[in-house]
Tab-separated table of C-alpha atoms in Angstrom:
chain	number	residue	atom	x	y	z
A	1	MET	CA	88.048	85.466	111.166
A	2	ALA	CA	85.910	82.327	111.073
A	3	SER	CA	87.405	79.294	112.776
A	4	HIS	CA	87.984	76.108	110.829
A	5	SER	CA	87.923	72.680	112.475
A	6	ILE	CA	89.501	69.639	110.934
A	7	ILE	CA	87.709	66.431	111.854
A	8	SER	CA	88.877	62.975	110.843
A	9	SER	CA	88.052	59.470	111.989
A	10	SER	CA	89.874	56.240	112.637
A	11	THR	CA	88.143	53.030	111.645
A	12	SER	CA	88.629	49.364	112.294
A	13	SER	CA	86.983	48.371	109.012
A	14	GLY	CA	84.948	50.233	106.426
A	15	THR	CA	82.995	52.956	108.186
A	16	ASN	CA	82.979	51.391	111.679
A	17	MET	CA	84.259	54.491	113.456
A	18	THR	CA	86.031	53.964	116.779
A	19	THR	CA	87.746	57.328	117.315
A	20	PHE	CA	87.506	60.925	116.169
A	21	SER	CA	90.319	63.348	115.631
A	22	VAL	CA	89.370	67.007	116.069
A	23	ASN	CA	92.181	69.411	115.199
A	24	GLY	CA	94.585	66.574	115.893
A	25	ASP	CA	93.158	65.704	119.305
A	26	GLU	CA	91.808	62.167	119.516
A	27	VAL	CA	88.337	61.612	120.973
A	28	SER	CA	87.352	58.009	121.611
A	29	LEU	CA	83.851	56.807	120.870
A	30	SER	CA	83.377	55.951	124.556
A	31	ARG	CA	84.265	59.512	125.504
A	32	ALA	CA	81.881	60.906	122.892
A	33	LEU	CA	79.128	58.680	124.303
A	34	ALA	CA	79.822	59.949	127.818
A	35	TRP	CA	79.691	63.557	126.644
A	36	SER	CA	76.392	62.935	124.911
A	37	SER	CA	74.918	61.234	127.976
A	38	VAL	CA	75.629	64.318	130.090
A	39	GLU	CA	75.111	67.111	127.564
A	40	ASP	CA	72.381	66.037	125.146
A	41	PRO	CA	68.612	66.074	125.808
A	42	GLU	CA	68.451	62.743	123.965
A	43	PRO	CA	71.765	60.950	124.512
A	44	PHE	CA	73.335	59.231	121.531
A	45	LEU	CA	73.419	55.850	123.268
A	46	ASP	CA	69.691	55.965	124.074
A	47	LEU	CA	68.833	56.852	120.481
A	48	THR	CA	71.112	54.091	119.213
A	49	VAL	CA	69.435	51.502	121.445
A	50	GLU	CA	66.024	52.598	120.159
A	51	ARG	CA	67.208	52.229	116.572
A	52	ALA	CA	68.779	48.843	117.245
A	53	VAL	CA	65.582	47.474	118.780
A	54	LEU	CA	63.648	48.866	115.804
A	55	VAL	CA	65.742	46.664	113.520
A	56	GLN	CA	65.300	43.671	115.839
A	57	TYR	CA	61.557	44.250	116.140
A	58	SER	CA	61.300	44.446	112.347
A	59	ILE	CA	62.971	41.055	112.012
A	60	HIS	CA	60.743	39.607	114.737
A	61	SER	CA	57.674	40.998	112.942
A	62	GLY	CA	58.699	39.487	109.619
A	63	ILE	CA	59.195	42.854	107.946
A	64	GLU	CA	61.050	42.609	104.656
A	65	LEU	CA	62.280	45.440	102.467
A	66	THR	CA	62.376	45.530	98.701
A	67	ALA	CA	64.892	47.495	96.675
A	68	ASP	CA	62.102	49.968	95.902
A	69	ASP	CA	61.383	50.436	99.632
A	70	LEU	CA	65.007	51.286	100.307
A	71	GLN	CA	65.310	53.559	97.285
A	72	GLN	CA	62.206	55.456	98.355
A	73	ALA	CA	63.679	55.974	101.821
A	74	VAL	CA	66.926	57.272	100.312
A	75	ASN	CA	65.018	59.596	97.983
A	76	GLU	CA	62.920	60.952	100.854
A	77	PHE	CA	66.033	61.607	102.916
A	78	ARG	CA	67.778	63.404	100.052
A	79	TYR	CA	64.672	65.516	99.471
A	80	GLU	CA	64.432	66.484	103.139
A	81	MET	CA	68.116	67.421	103.204
A	82	GLY	CA	67.921	69.343	99.926
A	83	ILE	CA	70.427	67.020	98.248
A	84	ASP	CA	69.556	67.323	94.562
A	85	SER	CA	72.543	65.978	92.665
A	86	ALA	CA	75.227	63.317	92.723
A	87	ASP	CA	77.854	65.957	93.526
A	88	GLU	CA	75.822	67.212	96.495
A	89	THR	CA	75.428	63.625	97.676
A	90	ARG	CA	79.195	63.074	97.551
A	91	ARG	CA	79.828	66.310	99.447
A	92	TRP	CA	77.298	65.353	102.108
A	93	LEU	CA	78.816	61.887	102.494
A	94	LYS	CA	82.314	63.339	102.830
A	95	ALA	CA	81.177	65.913	105.396
A	96	ASN	CA	79.537	63.164	107.453
A	97	HIS	CA	82.372	60.622	107.066
A	98	MET	CA	80.143	58.095	105.315
A	99	ASP	CA	80.056	56.163	102.080
A	100	GLU	CA	76.988	55.332	99.981
A	101	ARG	CA	76.623	51.923	101.599
A	102	ALA	CA	76.548	53.447	105.086
A	103	MET	CA	73.995	56.024	103.956
A	104	ALA	CA	71.780	53.306	102.496
A	105	ASP	CA	72.066	51.290	105.704
A	106	ALA	CA	71.024	54.321	107.743
A	107	CYS	CA	68.084	54.994	105.423
A	108	ARG	CA	67.079	51.365	105.921
A	109	LEU	CA	65.900	52.438	109.386
A	110	ARG	CA	63.473	54.872	107.803
A	111	ALA	CA	62.121	52.210	105.482
A	112	LEU	CA	61.700	49.715	108.325
A	113	ARG	CA	59.916	52.311	110.446
A	114	SER	CA	57.494	53.049	107.606
A	115	LYS	CA	56.765	49.331	107.170
A	116	LEU	CA	56.220	48.844	110.902
A	117	LEU	CA	53.816	51.778	111.003
A	118	LEU	CA	51.773	50.308	108.164
A	119	ALA	CA	51.827	46.872	109.810
A	120	ILE	CA	49.864	48.086	112.842
A	121	GLU	CA	46.422	46.520	112.550
A	122	ASP	CA	43.389	48.711	111.877
A	123	THR	CA	41.596	47.146	114.841
A	124	GLN	CA	44.362	48.386	117.156
A	125	ILE	CA	44.067	51.859	115.630
A	126	ALA	CA	40.300	51.835	116.203
A	127	GLU	CA	40.658	50.649	119.808
A	128	THR	CA	43.216	53.346	120.562
A	129	TYR	CA	41.033	55.984	118.924
A	130	GLN	CA	38.139	55.025	121.187
A	131	GLN	CA	40.398	55.160	124.239
A	132	LEU	CA	41.584	58.627	123.230
A	133	ALA	CA	38.154	59.936	122.244
A	134	THR	CA	37.777	62.002	125.403
A	135	GLU	CA	41.308	63.367	125.124
A	136	LEU	CA	40.842	64.253	121.442
A	137	GLU	CA	37.459	65.966	121.836
A	138	THR	CA	37.477	69.738	121.400
A	139	ALA	CA	35.008	72.450	122.358
A	140	SER	CA	34.369	75.632	120.382
A	141	LEU	CA	34.648	78.100	123.214
A	142	TYR	CA	33.916	81.791	123.688
A	143	ALA	CA	34.689	83.786	126.830
A	144	ILE	CA	33.850	87.060	128.523
A	145	THR	CA	36.094	88.277	131.341
A	146	LEU	CA	34.743	90.720	133.922
A	147	PRO	CA	36.381	92.326	136.973
A	148	THR	CA	33.799	91.461	139.665
A	149	ARG	CA	31.582	88.527	140.583
A	150	ARG	CA	28.539	90.785	140.809
A	151	GLU	CA	28.958	92.015	137.226
A	152	ALA	CA	29.669	88.501	135.986
A	153	GLU	CA	26.635	86.934	137.687
A	154	LYS	CA	24.328	89.657	136.375
A	155	MET	CA	25.625	89.244	132.834
A	156	ALA	CA	25.469	85.432	133.007
A	157	ASP	CA	21.775	85.661	133.958
A	158	GLN	CA	21.098	87.994	131.025
A	159	LEU	CA	22.934	85.675	128.654
A	160	ARG	CA	20.998	82.652	129.867
A	161	ASN	CA	17.575	84.294	129.539
A	162	GLY	CA	18.414	85.621	126.091
A	163	THR	CA	18.208	89.343	126.848
A	164	LEU	CA	21.873	89.825	125.970
A	165	ASN	CA	23.883	88.662	122.957
A	166	PHE	CA	27.093	86.926	124.036
A	167	HIS	CA	29.267	88.153	121.173
A	168	LEU	CA	28.150	91.778	121.443
A	169	ALA	CA	28.629	91.636	125.212
A	170	ALA	CA	32.161	90.299	124.718
A	171	LEU	CA	33.007	93.108	122.301
A	172	GLU	CA	31.635	95.781	124.613
A	173	HIS	CA	32.454	94.564	128.110
A	174	SER	CA	35.153	91.870	128.241
A	175	THR	CA	38.439	92.953	129.797
A	176	ASP	CA	40.432	90.270	127.987
A	177	GLU	CA	42.489	91.984	125.289
A	178	THR	CA	42.950	88.782	123.287
A	179	THR	CA	39.396	87.450	123.012
A	180	ARG	CA	37.459	90.722	123.077
A	181	PRO	CA	38.322	91.774	119.475
A	182	ALA	CA	37.221	88.301	118.318
A	183	ALA	CA	33.791	88.636	119.970
A	184	GLY	CA	35.002	86.403	122.784
A	185	TYR	CA	36.340	83.561	120.647
A	186	LEU	CA	38.819	81.547	122.698
A	187	GLY	CA	39.372	78.757	120.188
A	188	GLU	CA	38.978	75.026	119.704
A	189	VAL	CA	40.165	73.672	123.039
A	190	THR	CA	40.687	70.238	124.554
A	191	ARG	CA	40.316	69.351	128.208
A	192	ALA	CA	44.076	69.609	128.581
A	193	ASP	CA	44.012	73.210	127.353
A	194	LEU	CA	41.838	74.343	130.269
A	195	PRO	CA	42.203	74.426	134.046
A	196	GLU	CA	40.674	71.250	135.473
A	197	THR	CA	37.647	72.944	137.060
A	198	VAL	CA	36.896	74.840	133.847
A	199	ALA	CA	37.297	71.713	131.710
A	200	ILE	CA	34.867	69.754	133.905
A	201	SER	CA	32.251	72.498	133.586
A	202	VAL	CA	32.727	73.117	129.857
A	203	PHE	CA	32.639	69.474	128.791
A	204	SER	CA	29.601	68.603	130.923
A	205	VAL	CA	27.091	70.939	129.230
A	206	ASP	CA	25.233	70.980	125.925
A	207	PRO	CA	26.143	73.077	122.873
A	208	GLY	CA	24.829	76.605	123.285
A	209	ASP	CA	24.968	76.550	127.082
A	210	ILE	CA	26.475	79.290	129.229
A	211	VAL	CA	29.083	78.259	131.820
A	212	GLY	CA	30.056	80.363	134.813
A	213	PRO	CA	30.968	82.757	136.069
A	214	LEU	CA	34.150	80.989	137.168
A	215	LYS	CA	36.903	82.726	139.103
A	216	ASN	CA	40.101	83.326	137.152
A	217	GLY	CA	42.698	85.003	139.331
A	218	THR	CA	41.164	88.299	140.400
A	219	GLU	CA	38.571	88.271	137.603
A	220	TYR	CA	35.631	86.131	136.503
A	221	ASP	CA	35.023	84.305	133.236
A	222	ILE	CA	31.750	83.449	131.527
A	223	TYR	CA	31.882	80.864	128.750
A	224	LEU	CA	29.703	80.066	125.762
A	225	VAL	CA	30.111	76.504	124.533
A	226	SER	CA	29.286	76.711	120.838
A	227	GLY	CA	29.780	73.017	120.076
A	228	PHE	CA	31.877	69.891	120.431
A	229	GLN	CA	33.953	68.072	117.849
A	230	LYS	CA	35.950	64.875	117.651
A	231	PRO	CA	38.473	64.545	114.823
A	232	PRO	CA	37.633	61.735	112.396
A	233	ILE	CA	39.781	58.670	112.853
A	234	GLY	CA	41.451	59.213	109.487
A	235	GLU	CA	42.704	62.601	110.604
A	236	VAL	CA	44.513	61.283	113.674
A	237	GLU	CA	45.452	57.820	112.385
A	238	PRO	CA	49.061	58.751	111.463
A	239	GLU	CA	49.604	60.221	114.926
A	240	ILE	CA	48.096	57.131	116.574
A	241	ARG	CA	50.339	54.827	114.531
A	242	GLN	CA	53.413	56.840	115.509
A	243	SER	CA	52.384	56.766	119.167
A	244	LEU	CA	51.754	53.008	119.210
A	245	LEU	CA	55.070	52.222	117.530
A	246	ALA	CA	56.971	54.597	119.823
A	247	GLU	CA	55.360	52.933	122.834
A	248	GLN	CA	56.361	49.458	121.647
A	249	LEU	CA	59.922	50.507	120.829
A	250	GLY	CA	60.192	52.271	124.184
A	251	ILE	CA	59.269	49.050	125.987
A	252	LEU	CA	61.824	47.076	123.987
A	253	ALA	CA	64.521	49.707	124.578
A	254	ARG	CA	63.955	49.615	128.345
A	255	GLN	CA	64.204	45.817	128.299
A	256	ALA	CA	67.310	45.768	126.105
A	257	VAL	CA	70.599	44.475	127.484
A	258	VAL	CA	73.286	46.943	126.427
A	259	MET	CA	76.978	46.080	126.654
A	260	THR	CA	79.974	47.980	125.368
A	261	GLY	CA	83.061	46.476	123.814
A	262	ASN	CA	86.631	47.371	124.615
């Protein structure tokens, strides 16, 4: 038989919850905070501080919301949660011990975050993109894995002088079960995807060059660097904006003075 928990809340005013009651047992907010601090990967108090400084930073930055901004945030939230009707909204609010005003206030955070993201200057985006250019660069990489250095060195020489086709050699001779069926294709890789010594070698050659053999455990790898790519700034701009805002909010959260009431 499925268990059924009854959860209620005590409030000082409106939806300002101070205690929970679970199956008749009272749980204070301070106790819930302590549980979260010990049990949760991201404790409730830490997340709350981050959200509070987001609101404060929005005010400091002169961010203002229109009714349309707030309504859009509410609509986006309802869409993400699959809340399609007024009845479903009421059921969700009841299940989460909230009223419509509390829901709108919570969605205000989403609207403020969106405004703050858009407020980041394009020049800051461009500067960050340039700083991350090396980190974002990828190499189109192919690999052949062989059991001995002697075999690998012989094959690398043949590949370099053009007497052997890399892709055919990978299909016929590579011992790597993952890349061999793909003619040696390893993927689009960043420096962080590779061991440091391999990354240094791969990203210091020209497209079309052969790298190796390089020792990999008990075997040896030969690489073909097909080309290099950097994502256009427009492709990574949303990620950069998120990163810059998270960095700023993280600084403010660490500087915040947090006190608890009785």
